[in-house]
GROMACS .gro file of C-alpha atoms in nm:
model
  454
    1MET     CA    1 -12.715 -11.319  -0.818
    2LYS     CA    2 -12.792 -11.482  -0.538
    3SER     CA    3 -12.531 -11.592  -0.323
    4THR     CA    4 -12.396 -11.953  -0.252
    5LYS     CA    5 -12.212 -11.897   0.089
    6LEU     CA    6 -12.340 -11.961   0.398
    7THR     CA    7 -12.508 -11.693   0.614
    8THR     CA    8 -12.409 -11.674   1.048
    9LEU     CA    9 -12.748 -11.842   1.101
   10GLU     CA   10 -12.647 -12.080   0.847
   11LEU     CA   11 -12.268 -12.134   1.024
   12TYR     CA   12 -12.341 -12.185   1.283
   13SER     CA   13 -12.629 -12.378   1.253
   14TYR     CA   14 -12.405 -12.638   1.167
   15THR     CA   15 -12.165 -12.634   1.393
   16ILE     CA   16 -12.454 -12.612   1.708
   17GLY     CA   17 -12.610 -12.878   1.519
   18GLY     CA   18 -12.294 -13.075   1.457
   19VAL     CA   19 -12.222 -13.095   1.868
   20ILE     CA   20 -12.517 -13.113   2.050
   21GLY     CA   21 -12.528 -13.500   1.961
   22SER     CA   22 -12.564 -13.762   2.149
   23GLY     CA   23 -12.359 -13.673   2.393
   24LEU     CA   24 -12.563 -13.456   2.571
   25PHE     CA   25 -12.814 -13.669   2.668
   26ILE     CA   26 -12.636 -13.998   2.773
   27LEU     CA   27 -12.280 -13.866   2.884
   28LEU     CA   28 -12.414 -13.576   3.098
   29PRO     CA   29 -12.647 -13.758   3.290
   30ILE     CA   30 -12.308 -13.998   3.324
   31ALA     CA   31 -12.077 -13.694   3.420
   32ILE     CA   32 -12.373 -13.607   3.678
   33GLY     CA   33 -12.342 -13.958   3.848
   34LEU     CA   34 -11.986 -13.932   3.864
   35ALA     CA   35 -11.953 -13.482   3.988
   36GLY     CA   36 -12.342 -13.470   4.130
   37LYS     CA   37 -12.389 -13.093   4.140
   38GLY     CA   38 -11.973 -13.085   4.073
   39ALA     CA   39 -12.103 -13.130   3.717
   40ILE     CA   40 -12.218 -12.765   3.652
   41PHE     CA   41 -11.865 -12.684   3.703
   42ALA     CA   42 -11.777 -13.012   3.498
   43MET     CA   43 -11.934 -12.848   3.181
   44ILE     CA   44 -11.763 -12.552   3.179
   45MET     CA   45 -11.388 -12.732   3.228
   46GLY     CA   46 -11.525 -12.923   2.916
   47VAL     CA   47 -11.632 -12.688   2.663
   48LEU     CA   48 -11.306 -12.478   2.784
   49LEU     CA   49 -11.092 -12.820   2.713
   50ALA     CA   50 -11.271 -12.937   2.425
   51PHE     CA   51 -11.161 -12.542   2.264
   52PHE     CA   52 -10.829 -12.571   2.353
   53ALA     CA   53 -10.764 -12.915   2.265
   54GLN     CA   54 -10.900 -12.791   1.885
   55LEU     CA   55 -10.664 -12.435   1.933
   56PHE     CA   56 -10.433 -12.527   1.619
   57ASN     CA   57 -10.792 -12.544   1.395
   58PHE     CA   58 -10.838 -12.187   1.562
   59ILE     CA   59 -10.520 -12.044   1.552
   60ILE     CA   60 -10.474 -12.132   1.142
   61ALA     CA   61 -10.857 -12.080   1.046
   62SER     CA   62 -10.769 -11.681   1.208
   63MET     CA   63 -10.509 -11.641   0.965
   64PHE     CA   64 -10.493 -11.881   0.664
   65PRO     CA   65 -10.800 -11.960   0.444
   66LEU     CA   66 -10.844 -12.346   0.387
   67LYS     CA   67 -11.072 -12.603   0.156
   68GLY     CA   68 -11.014 -12.944   0.327
   69GLY     CA   69 -11.133 -12.870   0.642
   70ASP     CA   70 -10.890 -12.971   0.967
   71TYR     CA   71 -10.710 -13.240   0.742
   72SER     CA   72 -10.553 -12.924   0.536
   73GLN     CA   73 -10.449 -12.726   0.862
   74MET     CA   74 -10.273 -13.054   0.968
   75ALA     CA   75 -10.121 -13.096   0.602
   76PHE     CA   76 -10.006 -12.692   0.629
   77LEU     CA   77  -9.877 -12.750   0.970
   78MET     CA   78  -9.667 -13.047   0.954
   79PRO     CA   79  -9.490 -13.331   0.717
   80PRO     CA   80  -9.658 -13.495   0.459
   81VAL     CA   81  -9.599 -13.808   0.661
   82VAL     CA   82  -9.766 -13.665   0.979
   83SER     CA   83 -10.047 -13.487   0.835
   84GLY     CA   84 -10.138 -13.791   0.546
   85ILE     CA   85 -10.219 -14.038   0.827
   86TYR     CA   86 -10.455 -13.760   1.015
   87GLY     CA   87 -10.591 -13.724   0.718
   88PHE     CA   88 -10.662 -14.098   0.709
   89LEU     CA   89 -10.753 -14.084   1.070
   90TRP     CA   90 -11.010 -13.824   0.892
   91LEU     CA   91 -11.173 -14.105   0.720
   92ILE     CA   92 -11.173 -14.339   1.008
   93ALA     CA   93 -11.391 -14.147   1.191
   94SER     CA   94 -11.720 -14.154   0.926
   95LEU     CA   95 -11.743 -14.524   1.017
   96THR     CA   96 -11.894 -14.412   1.308
   97MET     CA   97 -12.144 -14.180   1.109
   98ALA     CA   98 -12.424 -14.450   1.156
   99GLY     CA   99 -12.397 -14.458   1.478
  100TYR     CA  100 -12.639 -14.133   1.449
  101ALA     CA  101 -12.905 -14.298   1.252
  102THR     CA  102 -12.935 -14.593   1.482
  103SER     CA  103 -12.997 -14.382   1.814
  104ALA     CA  104 -13.235 -14.134   1.657
  105ILE     CA  105 -13.502 -14.480   1.577
  106SER     CA  106 -13.411 -14.583   1.870
  107TYR     CA  107 -13.540 -14.284   2.066
  108THR     CA  108 -13.827 -14.243   1.807
  109SER     CA  109 -13.895 -14.637   1.987
  110SER     CA  110 -13.895 -14.534   2.210
  111VAL     CA  111 -14.246 -14.268   2.243
  112ILE     CA  112 -14.388 -14.395   1.960
  113THR     CA  113 -14.412 -14.727   1.990
  114SER     CA  114 -14.509 -14.825   1.638
  115VAL     CA  115 -14.210 -14.790   1.541
  116PRO     CA  116 -13.965 -15.054   1.548
  117SER     CA  117 -13.651 -14.980   1.757
  118GLU     CA  118 -13.411 -15.110   1.531
  119SER     CA  119 -13.514 -15.072   1.170
  120LYS     CA  120 -13.239 -15.115   0.941
  121LEU     CA  121 -13.479 -14.945   0.629
  122LEU     CA  122 -13.594 -14.699   0.826
  123SER     CA  123 -13.225 -14.612   0.949
  124ILE     CA  124 -13.136 -14.642   0.605
  125GLY     CA  125 -13.367 -14.384   0.517
  126ILE     CA  126 -13.260 -14.153   0.724
  127ILE     CA  127 -12.957 -14.168   0.563
  128THR     CA  128 -13.047 -14.161   0.213
  129LEU     CA  129 -13.233 -13.888   0.309
  130PHE     CA  130 -12.958 -13.657   0.390
  131PHE     CA  131 -12.731 -13.770   0.144
  132GLY     CA  132 -13.002 -13.643  -0.134
  133ILE     CA  133 -13.042 -13.307   0.066
  134SER     CA  134 -12.655 -13.317   0.060
  135TYR     CA  135 -12.682 -13.307  -0.389
  136PHE     CA  136 -12.739 -12.925  -0.356
  137GLY     CA  137 -12.501 -12.835  -0.218
  138THR     CA  138 -12.439 -12.710   0.166
  139LYS     CA  139 -12.631 -12.381   0.140
  140PHE     CA  140 -12.975 -12.547   0.056
  141GLY     CA  141 -12.800 -12.789   0.331
  142GLY     CA  142 -12.782 -12.456   0.520
  143LYS     CA  143 -13.136 -12.322   0.504
  144VAL     CA  144 -13.236 -12.757   0.628
  145GLU     CA  145 -13.012 -12.755   0.895
  146SER     CA  146 -13.129 -12.384   1.055
  147ALA     CA  147 -13.455 -12.553   1.011
  148MET     CA  148 -13.379 -12.835   1.230
  149THR     CA  149 -13.149 -12.649   1.429
  150VAL     CA  150 -13.360 -12.380   1.575
  151ILE     CA  151 -13.610 -12.614   1.687
  152LEU     CA  152 -13.376 -12.846   1.831
  153LEU     CA  153 -13.285 -12.544   2.041
  154GLY     CA  154 -13.679 -12.417   2.098
  155ALA     CA  155 -13.675 -12.803   2.262
  156LEU     CA  156 -13.385 -12.772   2.492
  157LEU     CA  157 -13.475 -12.400   2.624
  158LEU     CA  158 -13.859 -12.547   2.675
  159PHE     CA  159 -13.689 -12.810   2.937
  160VAL     CA  160 -13.472 -12.534   3.130
  161ILE     CA  161 -13.785 -12.311   3.120
  162MET     CA  162 -14.015 -12.571   3.220
  163GLY     CA  163 -13.727 -12.739   3.486
  164LEU     CA  164 -13.647 -12.377   3.627
  165PRO     CA  165 -13.942 -12.294   3.892
  166LYS     CA  166 -13.893 -12.699   4.016
  167ILE     CA  167 -13.625 -12.582   4.163
  168ASN     CA  168 -13.591 -12.489   4.522
  169PHE     CA  169 -13.289 -12.241   4.458
  170SER     CA  170 -13.215 -12.191   4.844
  171LYS     CA  171 -13.208 -12.596   4.955
  172TYR     CA  172 -13.017 -12.663   4.602
  173ILE     CA  173 -12.703 -12.409   4.709
  174SER     CA  174 -12.764 -12.477   5.109
  175GLU     CA  175 -12.776 -12.788   5.045
  176GLY     CA  176 -12.377 -12.811   4.854
  177GLY     CA  177 -12.216 -13.163   4.708
  178PHE     CA  178 -12.075 -12.931   4.458
  179PHE     CA  179 -11.738 -13.024   4.537
  180ASP     CA  180 -11.824 -13.391   4.725
  181CYS     CA  181 -11.673 -13.644   4.427
  182GLY     CA  182 -11.309 -13.578   4.466
  183PHE     CA  183 -11.029 -13.508   4.214
  184SER     CA  184 -11.017 -13.774   3.991
  185ASN     CA  185 -11.419 -13.869   3.922
  186PHE     CA  186 -11.441 -13.508   3.901
  187ALA     CA  187 -11.182 -13.496   3.632
  188ALA     CA  188 -11.367 -13.836   3.476
  189ALA     CA  189 -11.666 -13.616   3.449
  190CYS     CA  190 -11.493 -13.346   3.288
  191ASN     CA  191 -11.439 -13.553   3.044
  192MET     CA  192 -11.749 -13.692   2.936
  193CYS     CA  193 -11.892 -13.379   2.898
  194LEU     CA  194 -11.583 -13.274   2.696
  195TYR     CA  195 -11.728 -13.518   2.490
  196ALA     CA  196 -12.028 -13.402   2.498
  197VAL     CA  197 -11.973 -13.099   2.317
  198LEU     CA  198 -11.665 -13.165   2.100
  199GLY     CA  199 -11.685 -13.032   1.769
  200CYS     CA  200 -11.763 -12.605   1.802
  201THR     CA  201 -11.405 -12.637   1.619
  202LEU     CA  202 -11.412 -12.840   1.402
  203VAL     CA  203 -11.743 -12.727   1.197
  204PRO     CA  204 -11.626 -12.381   1.105
  205VAL     CA  205 -11.311 -12.526   1.012
  206SER     CA  206 -11.474 -12.725   0.748
  207LEU     CA  207 -11.660 -12.512   0.582
  208SER     CA  208 -11.474 -12.272   0.538
  209SER     CA  209 -11.428 -12.270   0.144
  210GLU     CA  210 -11.828 -12.182   0.159
  211LEU     CA  211 -11.765 -11.904   0.341
  212LYS     CA  212 -11.709 -11.546   0.225
  213ARG     CA  213 -11.477 -11.422   0.475
  214PRO     CA  214 -11.327 -11.754   0.596
  215THR     CA  215 -11.066 -11.591   0.822
  216ARG     CA  216 -11.274 -11.395   1.019
  217GLU     CA  217 -11.645 -11.593   1.035
  218ALA     CA  218 -11.472 -11.963   1.109
  219PRO     CA  219 -11.319 -11.819   1.401
  220LYS     CA  220 -11.575 -11.609   1.544
  221ALA     CA  221 -11.809 -11.866   1.505
  222MET     CA  222 -11.564 -12.135   1.685
  223ILE     CA  223 -11.615 -11.859   2.028
  224GLY     CA  224 -12.020 -11.784   1.932
  225CYS     CA  225 -12.100 -12.114   1.908
  226SER     CA  226 -11.890 -12.251   2.214
  227LEU     CA  227 -12.018 -11.952   2.406
  228ILE     CA  228 -12.396 -12.095   2.332
  229VAL     CA  229 -12.341 -12.457   2.411
  230LEU     CA  230 -12.178 -12.323   2.682
  231VAL     CA  231 -12.445 -12.186   2.815
  232ILE     CA  232 -12.696 -12.444   2.711
  233SER     CA  233 -12.530 -12.732   2.807
  234THR     CA  234 -12.425 -12.534   3.204
  235LEU     CA  235 -12.841 -12.480   3.195
  236ILE     CA  236 -12.950 -12.857   3.121
  237VAL     CA  237 -12.712 -12.969   3.361
  238PHE     CA  238 -12.855 -12.753   3.581
  239VAL     CA  239 -13.213 -12.857   3.577
  240ALA     CA  240 -13.039 -13.163   3.566
  241THR     CA  241 -12.926 -13.190   3.943
  242GLY     CA  242 -13.189 -12.979   4.069
  243VAL     CA  243 -13.514 -13.078   4.010
  244LEU     CA  244 -13.447 -13.417   4.099
  245PRO     CA  245 -13.230 -13.548   4.356
  246ILE     CA  246 -12.873 -13.678   4.180
  247GLU     CA  247 -12.991 -14.085   4.303
  248GLN     CA  248 -13.223 -14.082   4.061
  249VAL     CA  249 -13.103 -13.872   3.752
  250ALA     CA  250 -12.740 -14.040   3.802
  251ASN     CA  251 -12.623 -14.284   3.528
  252LYS     CA  252 -12.972 -14.246   3.383
  253ASP     CA  253 -13.051 -14.133   3.044
  254LEU     CA  254 -13.188 -13.680   3.069
  255SER     CA  255 -13.558 -13.815   2.956
  256VAL     CA  256 -13.546 -13.985   3.312
  257VAL     CA  257 -13.563 -13.510   3.395
  258ALA     CA  258 -13.739 -13.420   3.061
  259GLN     CA  259 -14.029 -13.702   3.166
  260TYR     CA  260 -14.109 -13.571   3.520
  261ILE     CA  261 -14.097 -13.126   3.393
  262PHE     CA  262 -14.281 -13.258   3.091
  263PRO     CA  263 -14.693 -13.372   3.059
  264LYS     CA  264 -14.661 -13.661   2.861
  265GLY     CA  265 -14.751 -13.497   2.517
  266VAL     CA  266 -14.489 -13.287   2.551
  267PHE     CA  267 -14.278 -13.452   2.684
  268VAL     CA  268 -14.327 -13.613   2.334
  269ALA     CA  269 -14.222 -13.352   2.158
  270PHE     CA  270 -13.929 -13.363   2.345
  271ILE     CA  271 -13.810 -13.619   2.285
  272LEU     CA  272 -13.876 -13.566   1.895
  273CYS     CA  273 -13.791 -13.231   1.864
  274GLY     CA  274 -13.463 -13.281   2.123
  275ALA     CA  275 -13.307 -13.585   2.140
  276VAL     CA  276 -13.398 -13.734   1.773
  277LEU     CA  277 -13.300 -13.374   1.588
  278ALA     CA  278 -12.999 -13.343   1.804
  279LEU     CA  279 -12.926 -13.658   1.690
  280LEU     CA  280 -12.986 -13.590   1.336
  281THR     CA  281 -12.839 -13.251   1.284
  282SER     CA  282 -12.571 -13.388   1.367
  283LEU     CA  283 -12.553 -13.662   1.128
  284PHE     CA  284 -12.617 -13.415   0.814
  285THR     CA  285 -12.325 -13.210   0.990
  286SER     CA  286 -12.136 -13.525   0.974
  287VAL     CA  287 -12.261 -13.542   0.643
  288THR     CA  288 -12.217 -13.248   0.526
  289THR     CA  289 -11.761 -13.160   0.679
  290PHE     CA  290 -11.702 -13.504   0.541
  291ARG     CA  291 -11.667 -13.401   0.139
  292TYR     CA  292 -11.437 -13.143   0.211
  293PRO     CA  293 -11.130 -13.369   0.399
  294ILE     CA  294 -11.189 -13.629   0.098
  295MET     CA  295 -11.159 -13.397  -0.161
  296GLN     CA  296 -10.865 -13.246  -0.074
  297MET     CA  297 -10.713 -13.585   0.010
  298ALA     CA  298 -10.774 -13.659  -0.334
  299ASP     CA  299 -10.637 -13.407  -0.476
  300GLU     CA  300 -10.353 -13.418  -0.331
  301GLY     CA  301 -10.305 -13.836  -0.418
  302TRP     CA  302 -10.356 -13.989  -0.043
  303ILE     CA  303 -10.692 -14.181  -0.250
  304PRO     CA  304 -10.758 -14.309  -0.589
  305PRO     CA  305 -10.828 -13.910  -0.797
  306VAL     CA  306 -11.125 -14.098  -0.916
  307PHE     CA  307 -11.297 -13.899  -0.575
  308LYS     CA  308 -11.176 -13.587  -0.721
  309LYS     CA  309 -11.519 -13.684  -1.019
  310LYS     CA  310 -11.795 -13.356  -0.998
  311ALA     CA  311 -12.126 -13.333  -1.085
  312LYS     CA  312 -12.200 -13.023  -1.316
  313ASN     CA  313 -12.322 -12.877  -0.979
  314GLY     CA  314 -12.060 -12.973  -0.826
  315TRP     CA  315 -12.133 -13.256  -0.600
  316PRO     CA  316 -11.873 -13.471  -0.533
  317TYR     CA  317 -12.055 -13.817  -0.684
  318VAL     CA  318 -11.789 -14.014  -0.557
  319SER     CA  319 -11.684 -13.925  -0.290
  320MET     CA  320 -12.037 -13.888  -0.091
  321ILE     CA  321 -12.134 -14.236  -0.311
  322ALA     CA  322 -11.846 -14.401  -0.149
  323LEU     CA  323 -11.896 -14.262   0.187
  324TYR     CA  324 -12.297 -14.349   0.185
  325LEU     CA  325 -12.183 -14.685   0.152
  326ILE     CA  326 -11.972 -14.684   0.372
  327THR     CA  327 -12.230 -14.536   0.640
  328LEU     CA  328 -12.436 -14.746   0.532
  329ILE     CA  329 -12.206 -15.085   0.622
  330PRO     CA  330 -12.239 -15.091   1.038
  331ILE     CA  331 -12.653 -15.121   0.980
  332ILE     CA  332 -12.640 -15.404   0.673
  333PHE     CA  333 -12.406 -15.588   0.870
  334ASP     CA  334 -12.476 -15.500   1.276
  335ILE     CA  335 -12.123 -15.461   1.304
  336SER     CA  336 -11.916 -15.154   1.461
  337PHE     CA  337 -11.633 -14.977   1.420
  338ASP     CA  338 -11.659 -14.810   1.714
  339THR     CA  339 -11.386 -14.986   1.847
  340ILE     CA  340 -11.132 -14.899   1.561
  341VAL     CA  341 -11.230 -14.561   1.544
  342SER     CA  342 -11.154 -14.534   1.950
  343LEU     CA  343 -10.834 -14.705   1.857
  344THR     CA  344 -10.672 -14.350   1.656
  345ASN     CA  345 -10.809 -14.126   1.960
  346LEU     CA  346 -10.454 -14.154   2.122
  347VAL     CA  347 -10.235 -14.054   1.832
  348PHE     CA  348 -10.482 -13.855   1.678
  349TYR     CA  349 -10.445 -13.581   1.999
  350ILE     CA  350 -10.043 -13.686   1.984
  351ILE     CA  351 -10.075 -13.532   1.651
  352ILE     CA  352 -10.221 -13.189   1.754
  353PHE     CA  353 -10.042 -13.157   2.094
  354PHE     CA  354  -9.711 -13.095   1.868
  355ALA     CA  355  -9.991 -12.909   1.546
  356VAL     CA  356  -9.984 -12.665   1.877
  357VAL     CA  357  -9.619 -12.711   1.898
  358LYS     CA  358  -9.584 -12.597   1.567
  359CYS     CA  359  -9.829 -12.312   1.582
  360MET     CA  360  -9.626 -12.109   1.825
  361ALA     CA  361  -9.363 -11.992   1.545
  362LEU     CA  362  -9.686 -11.877   1.296
  363PRO     CA  363  -9.578 -11.511   1.414
  364LYS     CA  364  -9.288 -11.560   1.301
  365LYS     CA  365  -9.249 -11.784   1.024
  366TYR     CA  366  -9.533 -11.610   0.863
  367PRO     CA  367  -9.523 -11.248   0.949
  368GLU     CA  368  -9.773 -11.051   0.706
  369PRO     CA  369 -10.030 -11.371   0.765
  370TRP     CA  370 -10.015 -11.304   1.138
  371LYS     CA  371 -10.080 -10.937   1.037
  372CYS     CA  372 -10.411 -10.991   0.870
  373SER     CA  373 -10.517 -11.245   1.145
  374PHE     CA  374 -10.741 -11.098   1.443
  375LEU     CA  375 -10.526 -11.223   1.650
  376HIS     CA  376 -10.200 -11.017   1.551
  377ALA     CA  377 -10.352 -10.748   1.822
  378MET     CA  378 -10.255 -10.999   2.099
  379PRO     CA  379  -9.924 -10.999   2.245
  380ILE     CA  380  -9.690 -11.228   2.126
  381PRO     CA  381  -9.582 -11.346   2.536
  382VAL     CA  382  -9.938 -11.381   2.579
  383TYR     CA  383  -9.965 -11.566   2.318
  384TYR     CA  384  -9.731 -11.812   2.415
  385ILE     CA  385  -9.910 -11.863   2.718
  386PHE     CA  386 -10.275 -11.935   2.522
  387CYS     CA  387 -10.050 -12.199   2.297
  388SER     CA  388  -9.951 -12.285   2.598
  389VAL     CA  389 -10.301 -12.370   2.763
  390GLY     CA  390 -10.383 -12.531   2.435
  391LEU     CA  391 -10.068 -12.794   2.475
  392ILE     CA  392 -10.210 -12.867   2.815
  393ALA     CA  393 -10.544 -12.945   2.660
  394CYS     CA  394 -10.401 -13.182   2.413
  395ALA     CA  395 -10.179 -13.335   2.694
  396TYR     CA  396 -10.519 -13.433   2.918
  397MET     CA  397 -10.643 -13.512   2.621
  398ILE     CA  398 -10.367 -13.744   2.569
  399TYR     CA  399 -10.413 -13.911   2.844
  400GLY     CA  400 -10.801 -13.922   2.885
  401SER     CA  401 -10.713 -14.134   2.583
  402CYS     CA  402 -10.459 -14.343   2.802
  403ALA     CA  403 -10.636 -14.372   3.153
  404GLY     CA  404 -10.822 -14.699   3.249
  405GLN     CA  405 -10.733 -14.845   2.899
  406SER     CA  406 -10.540 -15.261   2.924
  407PHE     CA  407 -10.154 -15.168   2.745
  408GLY     CA  408 -10.282 -15.414   2.474
  409PHE     CA  409 -10.535 -15.118   2.381
  410ILE     CA  410 -10.275 -14.909   2.372
  411ILE     CA  411 -10.056 -15.147   2.157
  412ALA     CA  412 -10.303 -15.187   1.953
  413SER     CA  413 -10.318 -14.783   1.885
  414PHE     CA  414 -10.046 -14.775   1.764
  415ALA     CA  415 -10.045 -15.118   1.550
  416THR     CA  416 -10.302 -14.995   1.330
  417ILE     CA  417 -10.170 -14.618   1.303
  418LEU     CA  418  -9.872 -14.798   1.171
  419ILE     CA  419 -10.039 -15.011   0.929
  420VAL     CA  420 -10.195 -14.646   0.773
  421ALA     CA  421  -9.875 -14.513   0.762
  422VAL     CA  422  -9.726 -14.791   0.610
  423TYR     CA  423  -9.971 -14.668   0.339
  424VAL     CA  424  -9.890 -14.355   0.352
  425ILE     CA  425  -9.541 -14.382   0.313
  426TRP     CA  426  -9.570 -14.585   0.020
  427ARG     CA  427  -9.817 -14.348  -0.150
  428LEU     CA  428  -9.527 -14.110  -0.116
  429LYS     CA  429  -9.308 -14.340  -0.226
  430ILE     CA  430  -9.455 -14.444  -0.604
  431LYS     CA  431  -9.511 -14.008  -0.606
  432ALA     CA  432  -9.830 -14.063  -0.594
  433VAL     CA  433  -9.797 -13.741  -0.434
  434SER     CA  434  -9.625 -13.497  -0.556
  435ILE     CA  435  -9.446 -13.249  -0.285
  436GLU     CA  436  -9.361 -12.996  -0.537
  437TYR     CA  437  -9.731 -12.979  -0.576
  438LEU     CA  438  -9.776 -12.962  -0.171
  439LYS     CA  439  -9.517 -12.696  -0.142
  440SER     CA  440  -9.700 -12.470  -0.463
  441GLN     CA  441 -10.034 -12.551  -0.285
  442LYS     CA  442  -9.872 -12.387   0.025
  443GLN     CA  443  -9.783 -12.083  -0.062
  444LYS     CA  444 -10.150 -12.015  -0.279
  445VAL     CA  445 -10.289 -12.044   0.052
  446ILE     CA  446 -10.053 -11.706   0.225
  447GLU     CA  447 -10.088 -11.529  -0.114
  448GLU     CA  448 -10.447 -11.587  -0.082
  449ALA     CA  449 -10.416 -11.478   0.330
  450LEU     CA  450 -10.317 -11.223   0.242
  451SER     CA  451 -10.564 -11.079   0.026
  452TYR     CA  452 -10.807 -11.111   0.362
  453LYS     CA  453 -10.597 -10.840   0.462
  454GLU     CA  454 -10.855 -10.556   0.592
   0.00000   0.00000   0.00000
């Protein structure tokens, strides 16, 4: 009987395909506009910040096998009220998935003029197709995602390979301009790069239940995918800042550089296989991974039990149909939830900050699962330093969520969370969520973790 667990290629494809999205084409040029050639170093910092800002994902994944994505990790670490709020923040984040489909159509229309740039029908068609593919399971979806991601990476590597010969290396280095932007601009560029590559820890965690040895495979994928994204993104920034003068690239779409590098026919192929597939792989990863927190929250009672219903093949049809309809709302009614989602980012990272604080106590609180983790070879003082770096990254993310925002925006952020918190407390009060059940589930996770001891 064939294994239904994901292979390394499929796991890496879901992760890299999910991370490399529109941010690479839109946010990187903004980073170049802020930092010039210094965007190369901003990208390196961005990848490191993205990893350490979600450090709790990495630590928990190395110790405990959890089925509900990083919502389950948060539920393991934090009190029910906090984890409940965090879970609903994830549900709010799902409101932005439609943007991948509409942007993919927009990019396609830029090179194939017969395609309407704002076609609702095509956007709905893409979303419907991907939700339909998800019916056949994460394993089958992994094969589809692998094919798209391999093509995507091929397009990006072609951009690098054809762009490097067009760079005058001696002139590029001798002209300098790597650190002329000032600290504030460099910090802003780091933010752009960070959001362009955020997600290398989130996807493996969400797919843990689809892995044979999750406490080994998930954290290793986080490291491996972060390194791959780092190399590819840094090379792309190097080409983008070296092929054309900075002023021609700054704050422009990356396709400006691609148009200079490629012949017309190859340029069209690059947009379709690069920009469009970057968006589609991100969409499909989102469609695949969002189901796990929803199913876990339904199992624990945060949302009605009807969301636990599954088809004969295990596909959670109620959860997926609900997610599908939510994804269509912005397209059908021409509305955007981006502002609502952005309101949650501040509290999101405040919660994560305290999750990392809680992680510092894990080796002493759970000594046996810690011994099963490959991190146990790390001396405890070094582990504390490791966690401290994560706290600094979280603090940076909190600052980034506040910087440039009005006082009213910050108040609105906490008001949004207050509404969520009221609902969470109500679910606990009516005992829809059982504290005893949560404790028993936590104990089962600890026992399962010990079964992975080598």
